[in-house]
Coordinates of C-alpha atoms in Angstrom, one line a residue:
Chain A
M1 CA 168.8 -108.0 -82.4
A2 CA 171.9 -110.7 -82.9
N3 CA 174.9 -109.6 -83.4
L4 CA 176.3 -112.7 -85.5
V5 CA 176.8 -111.7 -89.1
Q6 CA 174.5 -112.6 -91.9
H7 CA 174.3 -112.9 -95.3
Y8 CA 171.4 -112.4 -97.7
A9 CA 170.8 -111.4 -101.4
L10 CA 168.5 -108.6 -101.7
G11 CA 167.8 -106.7 -105.5
G12 CA 170.7 -108.2 -106.7
L13 CA 173.6 -107.1 -104.1
N14 CA 174.8 -109.3 -101.5
I15 CA 175.0 -108.1 -98.6
Q16 CA 176.2 -109.0 -95.3
S17 CA 174.4 -107.8 -91.7
E18 CA 175.1 -107.6 -88.2
I19 CA 171.4 -107.5 -87.4
A20 CA 169.3 -109.7 -88.7
L21 CA 166.3 -109.4 -91.5
P22 CA 164.3 -112.3 -91.3
A23 CA 162.6 -111.0 -94.6
L24 CA 165.3 -111.6 -97.0
Q25 CA 166.7 -114.3 -98.5
T26 CA 169.8 -116.0 -97.2
Q27 CA 173.3 -116.0 -99.7
N28 CA 176.9 -117.1 -99.0
R29 CA 178.2 -115.1 -101.5
S30 CA 181.1 -112.4 -101.2
H31 CA 178.9 -109.1 -100.1
D32 CA 178.5 -105.9 -102.5
V33 CA 177.3 -104.1 -99.0
T34 CA 177.3 -104.2 -95.3
I35 CA 174.8 -103.0 -92.2
C36 CA 176.0 -103.2 -88.8
T37 CA 174.6 -100.8 -86.1
G38 CA 177.0 -98.3 -84.7
I39 CA 176.4 -93.9 -83.1
V40 CA 175.4 -92.3 -86.0
A41 CA 175.7 -88.6 -85.5
K42 CA 172.6 -85.8 -85.8
T43 CA 173.6 -84.3 -88.9
L44 CA 176.0 -85.4 -91.5
E45 CA 177.9 -81.6 -91.0
D46 CA 178.9 -83.6 -87.9
I47 CA 179.9 -86.8 -90.0
A48 CA 183.9 -86.3 -91.4
D49 CA 184.2 -87.0 -95.5
S50 CA 180.5 -87.5 -95.5
G51 CA 180.5 -84.9 -98.4
Q52 CA 178.8 -81.2 -98.9
L53 CA 175.4 -81.2 -97.9
F54 CA 173.3 -80.7 -100.6
D55 CA 169.4 -81.5 -99.7
Q56 CA 167.6 -81.7 -96.3
S57 CA 164.4 -82.1 -94.5
P58 CA 163.0 -82.8 -91.4
L59 CA 163.7 -86.6 -91.5
W60 CA 166.9 -86.6 -93.5
E61 CA 170.0 -85.0 -94.9
V62 CA 171.9 -85.8 -98.4
S63 CA 175.1 -85.4 -100.2
S64 CA 177.4 -86.4 -103.1
R65 CA 178.1 -89.6 -101.0
C66 CA 176.2 -90.0 -98.0
F67 CA 172.6 -90.3 -97.1
L68 CA 171.1 -89.3 -93.7
L69 CA 167.7 -90.5 -92.1
Y70 CA 166.4 -89.9 -88.9
I71 CA 162.9 -91.1 -87.6
P72 CA 161.6 -90.4 -84.0
K73 CA 162.0 -92.6 -81.9
V74 CA 162.9 -95.5 -84.0
A75 CA 166.5 -94.9 -85.5
R76 CA 168.8 -93.0 -87.1
I77 CA 170.6 -94.6 -90.0
L78 CA 173.3 -93.9 -92.3
A79 CA 173.9 -95.2 -96.3
I80 CA 177.7 -95.0 -97.1
E81 CA 178.6 -94.3 -101.0
G82 CA 176.2 -97.5 -101.8
K83 CA 178.8 -99.5 -99.6
E84 CA 177.7 -99.4 -96.2
I85 CA 174.4 -98.9 -94.0
V86 CA 175.2 -98.2 -90.5
I87 CA 172.0 -98.0 -87.9
D88 CA 171.5 -96.6 -84.5
P89 CA 168.5 -98.1 -82.9
L90 CA 167.3 -94.8 -80.8
S91 CA 164.8 -96.9 -79.1
G92 CA 166.5 -100.1 -79.4
D93 CA 163.4 -102.3 -79.7
D94 CA 161.6 -102.2 -82.7
P95 CA 163.6 -104.4 -85.5
Q96 CA 160.6 -104.5 -87.2
G97 CA 160.6 -100.4 -87.6
M98 CA 164.1 -100.4 -88.4
Q99 CA 164.0 -103.8 -91.5
T100 CA 160.6 -101.3 -92.5
L101 CA 163.2 -98.0 -92.8
L102 CA 165.5 -99.8 -94.6
L103 CA 163.9 -101.5 -97.1
N104 CA 161.5 -99.0 -97.8
T105 CA 164.0 -95.9 -97.6
V106 CA 167.6 -96.7 -96.9
F107 CA 168.0 -99.6 -99.0
P108 CA 166.6 -98.0 -102.4
V109 CA 168.9 -94.3 -102.0
L110 CA 172.1 -97.0 -101.7
C111 CA 170.9 -98.3 -105.0
L112 CA 170.9 -94.8 -106.3
Q113 CA 173.8 -93.8 -105.0
R114 CA 175.1 -97.0 -106.8
G115 CA 173.8 -96.0 -110.4
L116 CA 170.9 -98.6 -109.8
L117 CA 167.2 -97.7 -110.4
P118 CA 164.6 -98.9 -107.5
L119 CA 161.2 -98.5 -109.2
H120 CA 158.2 -98.1 -106.8
M121 CA 157.0 -101.4 -108.9
S122 CA 155.8 -105.3 -108.6
A123 CA 157.1 -107.5 -110.7
V124 CA 156.0 -111.1 -112.2
A125 CA 157.8 -113.5 -114.5
V126 CA 156.5 -114.2 -117.4
D127 CA 158.1 -115.6 -121.0
G128 CA 161.5 -114.0 -122.0
G129 CA 161.5 -112.0 -119.1
C130 CA 158.7 -110.1 -116.6
I131 CA 156.0 -107.5 -117.0
G132 CA 156.1 -104.7 -113.9
F133 CA 153.4 -102.2 -112.6
T134 CA 153.6 -99.3 -110.8
G135 CA 151.5 -97.1 -109.3
Q136 CA 151.5 -94.8 -106.0
S137 CA 150.9 -96.7 -102.7
G138 CA 147.3 -98.1 -102.7
A139 CA 147.1 -98.3 -106.5
G140 CA 146.8 -102.3 -106.6
K141 CA 150.3 -103.8 -106.7
S142 CA 150.8 -106.0 -104.5
T143 CA 146.9 -107.1 -105.1
L144 CA 147.6 -107.5 -108.5
A145 CA 151.1 -109.7 -108.1
A146 CA 149.4 -112.0 -105.3
Y147 CA 146.6 -112.7 -107.7
L148 CA 148.6 -113.5 -110.9
E149 CA 151.2 -116.0 -108.2
K150 CA 147.1 -117.4 -107.4
Q151 CA 147.1 -118.5 -111.3
G152 CA 150.9 -120.0 -111.6
Y153 CA 152.8 -117.2 -112.1
S154 CA 156.3 -116.6 -110.2
V155 CA 156.6 -113.0 -108.6
L156 CA 160.1 -111.1 -108.3
S157 CA 158.5 -108.3 -106.2
D158 CA 155.5 -106.8 -105.0
D159 CA 156.1 -103.5 -104.4
L160 CA 159.7 -102.3 -105.1
C161 CA 162.1 -103.6 -107.7
V162 CA 165.5 -102.6 -108.1
V163 CA 166.5 -102.4 -111.9
S164 CA 170.4 -102.5 -113.1
F165 CA 170.8 -102.6 -117.3
D166 CA 173.2 -105.6 -119.1
Q167 CA 176.4 -104.3 -121.1
Q168 CA 173.7 -104.1 -124.2
G169 CA 171.9 -101.9 -121.4
M170 CA 168.4 -104.4 -120.7
P171 CA 166.7 -103.5 -118.3
I172 CA 166.9 -106.3 -115.2
V173 CA 164.7 -107.0 -112.5
H174 CA 166.3 -108.4 -109.6
P175 CA 164.2 -109.9 -107.2
W176 CA 163.4 -108.5 -103.9
I177 CA 161.5 -109.9 -100.6
P178 CA 159.6 -113.1 -100.8
Y179 CA 156.1 -111.4 -99.4
F180 CA 153.7 -110.1 -100.3
R181 CA 152.0 -107.5 -97.8
L182 CA 148.6 -106.9 -98.4
W183 CA 145.6 -105.3 -96.4
K184 CA 143.0 -107.4 -95.1
K185 CA 140.4 -106.2 -97.8
S186 CA 142.4 -107.8 -100.7
L187 CA 143.1 -110.8 -98.3
D188 CA 139.8 -111.6 -97.9
A189 CA 138.5 -111.2 -101.4
M190 CA 141.4 -113.7 -102.3
E191 CA 140.3 -115.8 -99.5
I192 CA 143.9 -115.7 -97.8
D193 CA 143.7 -116.9 -94.0
S194 CA 145.3 -113.5 -92.3
H195 CA 145.4 -115.3 -89.0
D196 CA 148.5 -115.3 -87.1
R197 CA 150.5 -113.5 -89.9
L198 CA 152.8 -110.8 -89.1
R199 CA 151.1 -107.5 -89.8
A200 CA 153.0 -104.9 -91.3
W201 CA 155.0 -102.0 -89.1
R202 CA 152.6 -99.5 -87.9
K203 CA 149.7 -101.1 -90.5
K204 CA 147.2 -103.2 -87.8
G205 CA 145.6 -104.1 -91.1
K206 CA 148.2 -105.0 -93.5
Y207 CA 149.9 -108.6 -93.0
Y208 CA 153.4 -110.1 -95.1
I209 CA 152.1 -113.2 -96.7
P210 CA 154.7 -115.4 -97.7
T211 CA 155.3 -116.0 -101.5
D212 CA 158.1 -118.8 -101.5
R213 CA 156.4 -121.1 -103.3
N214 CA 156.8 -118.7 -106.4
F215 CA 159.0 -116.7 -105.7
S216 CA 161.2 -116.3 -108.4
T217 CA 164.9 -115.9 -107.4
Q218 CA 166.5 -115.5 -110.8
P219 CA 166.8 -111.8 -112.3
Q220 CA 164.5 -111.1 -115.3
K221 CA 164.8 -108.8 -118.1
L222 CA 161.9 -106.6 -117.9
L223 CA 159.6 -106.7 -120.5
N224 CA 156.8 -104.3 -120.4
I225 CA 156.0 -102.1 -117.4
F226 CA 151.8 -101.2 -116.4
H227 CA 151.2 -98.2 -114.8
L228 CA 148.2 -98.6 -112.9
R229 CA 145.4 -96.0 -113.1
E230 CA 142.0 -96.2 -110.9
N231 CA 138.9 -95.6 -113.3
R232 CA 136.0 -95.4 -110.5
L233 CA 133.7 -94.7 -113.7
S234 CA 134.0 -97.7 -115.4
S235 CA 134.5 -101.4 -114.8
E236 CA 136.2 -101.1 -118.5
T237 CA 140.5 -101.9 -118.2
T238 CA 142.0 -100.1 -121.0
I239 CA 145.5 -100.0 -122.0
E240 CA 147.1 -97.2 -123.6
Q241 CA 150.9 -96.8 -124.5
V242 CA 152.9 -94.1 -123.2
Q243 CA 155.3 -92.4 -125.6
G244 CA 157.9 -90.5 -125.9
M245 CA 158.9 -87.9 -122.7
K246 CA 155.9 -89.0 -120.5
S247 CA 158.0 -92.4 -120.1
M248 CA 160.5 -90.8 -118.6
M249 CA 158.6 -88.3 -116.5
L250 CA 156.6 -91.8 -115.6
L251 CA 159.9 -93.8 -114.3
N252 CA 160.8 -90.2 -112.5
Q253 CA 157.4 -90.2 -110.4
H254 CA 157.8 -94.2 -109.2
T255 CA 161.7 -93.8 -108.7
V256 CA 161.9 -94.6 -104.9
M257 CA 163.5 -91.8 -103.0
A258 CA 163.3 -89.8 -106.0
I259 CA 163.7 -86.6 -104.2
T260 CA 167.4 -87.4 -103.1
L261 CA 168.1 -87.2 -106.7
S262 CA 169.6 -84.3 -107.0
G263 CA 170.4 -83.7 -103.0
M264 CA 173.4 -86.9 -104.1
K265 CA 174.1 -85.1 -107.9
Q266 CA 172.6 -88.1 -109.3
Q267 CA 170.0 -86.2 -112.0
K268 CA 172.3 -87.4 -115.2
E269 CA 172.7 -91.6 -113.8
Q270 CA 169.4 -91.2 -113.3
F271 CA 168.3 -89.8 -117.0
E272 CA 170.6 -92.1 -118.9
N273 CA 168.9 -94.8 -116.8
C274 CA 165.3 -94.0 -117.4
S275 CA 165.8 -93.5 -121.6
R276 CA 168.2 -96.6 -121.2
L277 CA 165.0 -98.6 -120.0
C278 CA 162.5 -96.6 -122.2
R279 CA 164.6 -98.2 -125.3
F280 CA 164.1 -101.7 -124.8
T281 CA 160.8 -101.5 -122.3
K282 CA 157.4 -100.6 -123.7
L283 CA 155.4 -98.6 -120.9
F284 CA 151.5 -98.3 -120.5
H285 CA 148.6 -96.7 -118.9
L286 CA 146.6 -99.7 -117.3
S287 CA 143.4 -98.3 -116.4
R288 CA 140.4 -100.5 -114.5
H289 CA 138.1 -100.2 -112.0
K290 CA 140.1 -101.5 -108.5
K291 CA 137.6 -103.1 -107.1
F292 CA 138.4 -106.6 -106.3
Q293 CA 135.3 -108.6 -108.7
Y294 CA 136.8 -106.1 -111.6
L295 CA 140.5 -108.3 -111.0
P296 CA 140.2 -111.6 -113.2
D297 CA 138.9 -109.3 -115.9
T298 CA 141.7 -107.1 -115.7
V299 CA 143.8 -109.7 -115.6
Q300 CA 142.5 -111.6 -118.4
T301 CA 143.1 -108.2 -120.7
I302 CA 146.6 -108.2 -119.7
Q303 CA 147.1 -111.9 -120.6
S304 CA 145.2 -111.3 -123.8
F305 CA 147.6 -108.0 -125.0
L306 CA 150.4 -109.7 -124.2
H307 CA 149.8 -113.0 -125.5
I308 CA 150.6 -114.7 -122.0
Chain B
M1 CA 159.7 -65.4 -102.4
N2 CA 157.3 -68.4 -102.1
A3 CA 154.4 -68.7 -103.8
K4 CA 151.0 -68.3 -101.3
V5 CA 147.9 -70.1 -101.8
Y6 CA 143.9 -69.3 -101.3
W7 CA 142.7 -71.6 -99.1
L8 CA 139.2 -73.2 -99.8
A9 CA 138.3 -74.1 -96.1
S10 CA 135.1 -75.7 -95.1
Y11 CA 133.9 -78.2 -92.7
P12 CA 133.0 -81.4 -95.0
K13 CA 129.5 -81.4 -96.9
S14 CA 129.2 -77.6 -97.0
G15 CA 129.9 -76.3 -100.7
N16 CA 133.6 -76.5 -101.1
T17 CA 133.3 -78.7 -104.3
W18 CA 130.8 -76.3 -105.3
I19 CA 132.7 -73.1 -105.3
R20 CA 136.2 -75.5 -106.8
I21 CA 133.1 -76.0 -109.6
F22 CA 132.8 -72.6 -110.3
L23 CA 136.3 -71.4 -110.2
A24 CA 136.5 -73.9 -112.9
N25 CA 134.4 -72.5 -115.1
L26 CA 135.8 -69.3 -114.4
L27 CA 139.1 -69.5 -114.4
E28 CA 139.0 -72.3 -117.9
E29 CA 136.1 -69.8 -119.7
K30 CA 135.2 -72.2 -122.2
Q31 CA 131.9 -72.2 -124.6
Q32 CA 130.6 -75.1 -122.0
P33 CA 130.5 -76.4 -118.6
V34 CA 134.0 -77.7 -117.4
D35 CA 134.1 -81.3 -116.5
I36 CA 133.3 -82.1 -113.2
N37 CA 135.8 -85.2 -113.4
R38 CA 139.1 -82.6 -114.7
L39 CA 138.1 -79.9 -111.7
N40 CA 142.0 -80.1 -110.8
K41 CA 143.7 -80.2 -113.9
H42 CA 143.9 -76.1 -114.2
P43 CA 147.0 -75.4 -112.5
A44 CA 145.7 -72.7 -110.0
F45 CA 144.4 -75.9 -108.1
L46 CA 146.7 -77.8 -106.0
P47 CA 146.1 -80.8 -104.7
I48 CA 144.3 -81.0 -101.7
A49 CA 145.9 -80.4 -98.4
T50 CA 145.4 -84.2 -97.2
D51 CA 147.0 -85.6 -100.4
R52 CA 149.0 -88.5 -100.0
K53 CA 150.4 -89.0 -103.1
Q54 CA 152.3 -85.2 -102.6
F55 CA 153.1 -85.9 -99.6
D56 CA 154.7 -89.2 -100.4
R57 CA 156.7 -87.7 -103.3
T58 CA 158.1 -84.9 -101.4
V59 CA 159.2 -86.2 -98.2
G60 CA 160.3 -89.5 -100.0
V61 CA 159.9 -91.7 -97.2
L62 CA 156.1 -93.2 -97.8
S63 CA 153.3 -91.4 -95.3
E64 CA 152.7 -95.3 -94.1
D65 CA 155.9 -95.8 -92.9
L66 CA 155.1 -92.8 -90.3
S67 CA 153.6 -92.2 -87.5
Q68 CA 150.8 -89.7 -87.9
E69 CA 152.2 -87.2 -85.8
T70 CA 155.3 -87.2 -87.6
V71 CA 152.9 -87.0 -90.6
L72 CA 150.7 -83.8 -89.5
R73 CA 154.3 -82.2 -88.2
L74 CA 155.7 -82.5 -92.1
R75 CA 152.6 -80.6 -93.5
P76 CA 153.4 -77.4 -93.5
W77 CA 157.4 -78.2 -94.7
V78 CA 155.4 -80.1 -97.6
L79 CA 153.6 -77.4 -98.5
R80 CA 156.0 -75.1 -98.5
R81 CA 159.1 -77.5 -100.5
C82 CA 155.7 -77.3 -103.0
L83 CA 155.0 -74.0 -103.4
Q84 CA 159.0 -73.2 -103.6
R85 CA 158.8 -76.2 -106.5
S86 CA 155.7 -74.8 -108.2
S87 CA 155.3 -72.7 -111.4
A88 CA 153.8 -70.5 -109.7
Q89 CA 154.3 -68.5 -113.3
Q90 CA 151.6 -70.9 -114.6
S91 CA 148.8 -68.7 -112.5
P92 CA 148.4 -66.1 -110.6
V93 CA 146.4 -67.7 -107.9
L94 CA 146.4 -71.0 -106.1
F95 CA 143.7 -72.4 -104.8
S96 CA 143.6 -75.4 -102.0
K97 CA 140.6 -77.4 -100.5
A98 CA 141.3 -78.5 -96.9
H99 CA 138.5 -79.5 -94.7
D100 CA 141.1 -79.9 -91.7
A101 CA 139.8 -77.4 -88.7
N102 CA 142.8 -74.9 -88.6
I103 CA 145.1 -76.4 -86.1
T104 CA 148.7 -76.3 -85.3
A105 CA 151.1 -78.9 -86.7
S106 CA 153.6 -78.8 -84.0
A107 CA 154.9 -76.6 -81.1
E108 CA 156.3 -73.9 -84.1
E109 CA 153.6 -74.4 -86.9
R110 CA 150.3 -73.4 -88.1
L111 CA 149.2 -76.5 -90.2
Y112 CA 148.1 -73.7 -92.4
P113 CA 151.2 -71.6 -92.1
P114 CA 149.9 -68.3 -92.1
D115 CA 153.3 -66.7 -94.3
L116 CA 152.0 -68.9 -97.2
T117 CA 148.1 -67.9 -97.0
S118 CA 146.8 -65.4 -99.4
G119 CA 144.0 -65.5 -97.9
V120 CA 141.1 -67.6 -96.8
L121 CA 137.8 -68.3 -98.5
Y122 CA 135.5 -70.1 -95.4
I123 CA 132.1 -71.5 -96.7
V124 CA 129.6 -72.5 -94.1
R125 CA 126.4 -74.4 -93.9
S126 CA 123.7 -75.0 -91.3
P127 CA 124.2 -78.0 -89.4
F128 CA 120.8 -79.2 -90.3
D129 CA 121.3 -79.7 -93.6
V130 CA 125.1 -80.8 -93.2
A131 CA 124.1 -83.3 -90.9
I132 CA 121.5 -85.3 -93.6
S133 CA 124.1 -84.5 -96.5
Y134 CA 127.2 -85.7 -94.2
S135 CA 124.9 -89.3 -93.5
H136 CA 124.1 -89.4 -97.6
H137 CA 127.8 -89.1 -98.2
Y138 CA 129.1 -91.2 -95.4
N139 CA 126.6 -93.7 -95.8
I140 CA 125.6 -93.5 -92.0
S141 CA 122.4 -92.5 -89.9
I142 CA 122.1 -89.0 -89.3
D143 CA 122.4 -89.6 -85.6
Q144 CA 125.8 -90.9 -86.4
A145 CA 126.2 -87.9 -88.4
I146 CA 125.3 -85.8 -85.5
H147 CA 127.3 -87.3 -83.6
E148 CA 130.5 -86.8 -85.2
M149 CA 129.8 -83.5 -85.9
A150 CA 130.0 -82.5 -82.0
D151 CA 133.2 -84.8 -81.9
I152 CA 136.0 -81.9 -81.0
H153 CA 138.1 -84.9 -81.4
Y154 CA 136.7 -86.4 -85.1
G155 CA 138.8 -86.4 -88.2
W156 CA 139.1 -89.0 -90.9
N157 CA 141.0 -91.5 -92.1
R158 CA 142.5 -91.9 -88.7
S159 CA 142.6 -96.1 -88.6
E160 CA 145.8 -98.0 -88.5
D161 CA 143.3 -100.5 -90.4
K162 CA 143.1 -100.2 -94.0
Y163 CA 144.4 -98.1 -96.6
Y164 CA 143.2 -94.1 -97.0
L165 CA 143.9 -92.2 -100.2
Q166 CA 144.1 -88.8 -98.3
L167 CA 146.3 -88.4 -95.1
A168 CA 144.8 -87.9 -91.9
G169 CA 142.4 -84.9 -91.7
Y170 CA 141.7 -83.5 -88.6
H171 CA 137.8 -82.0 -88.2
S172 CA 137.1 -81.6 -84.9
S173 CA 133.5 -80.8 -84.8
W174 CA 131.6 -78.4 -87.0
S175 CA 131.7 -75.6 -84.0
K176 CA 135.1 -75.5 -83.1
H177 CA 136.0 -75.9 -87.2
I178 CA 134.5 -72.9 -87.9
L179 CA 136.0 -71.2 -84.7
S180 CA 139.2 -71.9 -85.4
W181 CA 139.5 -70.3 -88.6
L182 CA 137.3 -66.9 -88.3
D183 CA 139.0 -66.5 -85.0
H184 CA 142.9 -66.5 -86.7
A185 CA 143.8 -62.8 -86.8
D186 CA 146.5 -64.0 -88.4
Y187 CA 144.7 -65.0 -92.0
R188 CA 142.7 -62.7 -93.8
V189 CA 139.2 -65.0 -94.3
H190 CA 136.0 -64.2 -96.4
L191 CA 133.1 -65.9 -95.0
V192 CA 130.4 -66.8 -97.2
R193 CA 127.0 -68.8 -96.1
F194 CA 126.0 -72.1 -99.0
E195 CA 122.4 -70.3 -98.1
E196 CA 123.4 -66.8 -99.7
M197 CA 125.5 -68.7 -102.8
K198 CA 121.9 -70.4 -103.3
Y199 CA 119.4 -67.6 -102.4
R200 CA 121.8 -64.5 -103.8
P201 CA 124.4 -66.0 -106.2
R202 CA 125.2 -63.4 -107.9
E203 CA 126.2 -60.7 -105.1
T204 CA 128.1 -63.5 -103.2
F205 CA 130.0 -65.0 -106.3
Q206 CA 131.4 -61.5 -106.7
S207 CA 132.3 -60.8 -103.9
I208 CA 134.3 -64.4 -104.3
V209 CA 135.3 -63.1 -107.0
R210 CA 136.7 -59.4 -106.0
F211 CA 138.0 -61.3 -102.9
F212 CA 140.7 -63.6 -104.5
G213 CA 141.7 -60.6 -106.9
L214 CA 140.4 -62.0 -110.1
P215 CA 139.3 -59.7 -112.9
H216 CA 135.6 -59.4 -111.9
N217 CA 133.8 -59.2 -115.5
D218 CA 130.3 -59.8 -114.5
T219 CA 129.0 -61.8 -117.8
A220 CA 132.4 -64.2 -117.0
I221 CA 130.7 -64.4 -113.9
Q222 CA 127.5 -64.9 -114.8
Q223 CA 128.3 -67.9 -117.4
A224 CA 129.9 -69.6 -114.2
I225 CA 127.8 -69.6 -112.5
Q226 CA 125.7 -71.0 -114.3
F227 CA 127.8 -73.8 -115.2
S228 CA 128.4 -74.7 -111.6
Q229 CA 124.5 -74.7 -111.0
F230 CA 123.4 -78.3 -109.4
K231 CA 121.4 -79.1 -111.8
E232 CA 123.7 -79.0 -114.6
L233 CA 126.3 -80.9 -112.0
K234 CA 123.7 -83.8 -111.2
K235 CA 123.2 -84.5 -115.0
Q236 CA 126.8 -84.5 -115.5
E237 CA 127.4 -87.2 -112.7
E238 CA 123.9 -89.0 -113.8
R239 CA 125.9 -89.0 -116.9
V240 CA 129.7 -89.9 -116.4
G241 CA 129.8 -90.2 -112.6
F242 CA 131.5 -88.3 -110.4
S243 CA 135.1 -89.2 -109.1
E244 CA 134.8 -87.8 -105.3
R245 CA 131.7 -90.0 -104.5
V246 CA 133.1 -92.0 -101.2
A247 CA 129.9 -93.4 -100.4
K248 CA 128.6 -97.0 -102.1
K249 CA 125.1 -95.7 -103.3
A250 CA 124.6 -92.2 -102.7
R251 CA 125.0 -89.5 -105.0
F252 CA 127.5 -87.1 -104.9
F253 CA 125.1 -84.0 -106.3
R254 CA 121.9 -85.2 -104.4
K255 CA 119.8 -82.5 -103.7
G256 CA 121.9 -78.8 -103.4
E257 CA 119.3 -77.9 -101.0
A258 CA 119.1 -75.2 -97.8
G259 CA 116.3 -75.7 -95.6
A260 CA 115.8 -79.7 -96.4
W261 CA 116.3 -80.1 -92.8
R262 CA 112.7 -79.3 -92.1
E263 CA 111.3 -82.1 -93.6
I264 CA 113.9 -84.9 -92.1
L265 CA 115.2 -84.0 -89.0
T266 CA 113.7 -85.3 -86.2
S267 CA 112.6 -82.5 -83.6
D268 CA 115.0 -84.8 -81.1
Q269 CA 117.6 -84.6 -83.9
I270 CA 117.4 -81.0 -84.0
Q271 CA 117.3 -80.2 -80.5
Q272 CA 120.6 -82.1 -80.5
I273 CA 122.1 -79.8 -82.6
I274 CA 121.2 -76.8 -81.7
Q275 CA 122.3 -78.2 -78.1
D276 CA 125.8 -78.8 -79.6
H277 CA 126.3 -75.8 -81.7
G278 CA 123.9 -73.1 -80.8
P279 CA 126.3 -70.2 -79.8
V280 CA 128.4 -70.0 -82.7
M281 CA 124.6 -71.3 -85.0
Q282 CA 123.2 -68.0 -82.9
R283 CA 126.6 -66.0 -84.6
L284 CA 126.4 -66.5 -88.2
G285 CA 122.9 -66.1 -88.4
Y286 CA 121.7 -70.1 -88.4
L287 CA 119.1 -69.3 -85.1
D288 CA 117.7 -66.1 -83.7
Q289 CA 118.6 -65.0 -80.2
H290 CA 115.9 -67.1 -78.9
N291 CA 117.6 -70.5 -79.9
N292 CA 115.3 -70.8 -83.1
P293 CA 116.3 -71.5 -86.4
I294 CA 115.5 -68.8 -88.7
D295 CA 113.8 -69.2 -92.0
E296 CA 116.2 -70.0 -95.0
T297 CA 114.7 -67.3 -97.3
I298 CA 115.9 -64.4 -95.1
W299 CA 119.6 -65.4 -96.9
S300 CA 117.4 -63.6 -100.0
Q301 CA 117.8 -60.5 -98.5
S302 CA 120.9 -58.2 -99.0
P303 CA 122.7 -57.7 -95.5

């Protein structure tokens, strides 16, 4: 890993980092967050001023100020008050592992610490803003975003979106990393070559594919969210609006690392963020057959529904 | 105090879904059969022990970012956490399907912790019939099915080349799977055979209901038995499909027979299964003392 300080943009935040993060876009603005390497204590109780420990699991501890992640043989990573991340690389030689944990786990917690809303969501720019696709891992968020990119749409993210709110309370989605992470099955179906591509950490059959041709570097208003549901019994795509408290529940379910909210005493901020989002953004259930042969029909249904 | 779970444990293709459909009908107490695609809607049913969504939501860190060893080690913690936070008040009993062998998750803990277990309903089926059902379900040859059933290291979803909706499973062989559950002193286990459910349903399902401590109203039990009969399930699947079906072409509710193996398995296949699982088959009454397969109709007689 390089020890030179680098500057990146991620999720609307400017990062100054001691470690190289090749997946991220570089930029030259003053930083909001610093990332450095160092020794990280085994428990928050051993860290001065870490705040009262409120919740823990075998892999992490969380207090009002700090989040400590421990992945055996890979790293111990500490996020402090939404401003600083300290990485203790245990194995010393797994930069891809550390980057993955940073992006998928620690950075989203840092966003929660800052009062932002990180969602398991892919997002694609359309006229006037963007639309998002939520769903659990394997739901097809990345495949759908990649397919839309091939149709000429710009992509803000294939998997994780950081949402902030402007002065009017409008939810704004910020660009994530300019890559799709796709399983070989999806790559083959879309005739994207996986030869020589970087494989995802721990998953030999998953690859990083750059989006840079159609990567949207501008934040966009979040107009609609489609929650992806699999319908294994029908080839028809249906869209049904989500109403009332079910919208809030859905957003909470798809908030990355929502499990840490009570430990961070951020439940009120989370509730307010979800309420604000629901005021401006319409949420829908999108039920469709996941087989790739039905993807064009699914996209056409979305396009007709939104007149895009 | 934590809520506790009744494990509906079985080697795959042994009748676990039949039990769940019976229980769903018994608990719902409706005048028509429960929709087979809405089995888990009753609050008594927890997700299957290998449910990835539950794991990811409870741990926060994605299971696909963790080694299989770490995921295995965390599974008891996930269960404990879910039970602590579950609305156990919604149901006096909780059930969860388990296809893993009863193994240790770590040096400290079993994968299915005894202190979180109310009891184990263990469902077993003749390996002769399991081999056929298994081969259809996974769209593999019978020989391949027999081979996997004999593999003590076998488990689902272990490859890193593709995405699975469920976490890695740890089945072991058909024999080791059975022994891991029956011979562990820390669990209260009730053993039922697929063949007993088929040939002596009233007595067998009543014993299941008593084991769970559920009200054993004979009329309700009879209705649940009727609503979970194979021909009803097959009819539903033909009409609307079944979301738990795996293989591209096979039906899930295919034949539901006991003894069909006699017309399908070759003598080499029969001998292979006996060679692989003879001692356990004898213990469970599928072979006589001379290692000859018993006639399935024996299960219609009360013990």
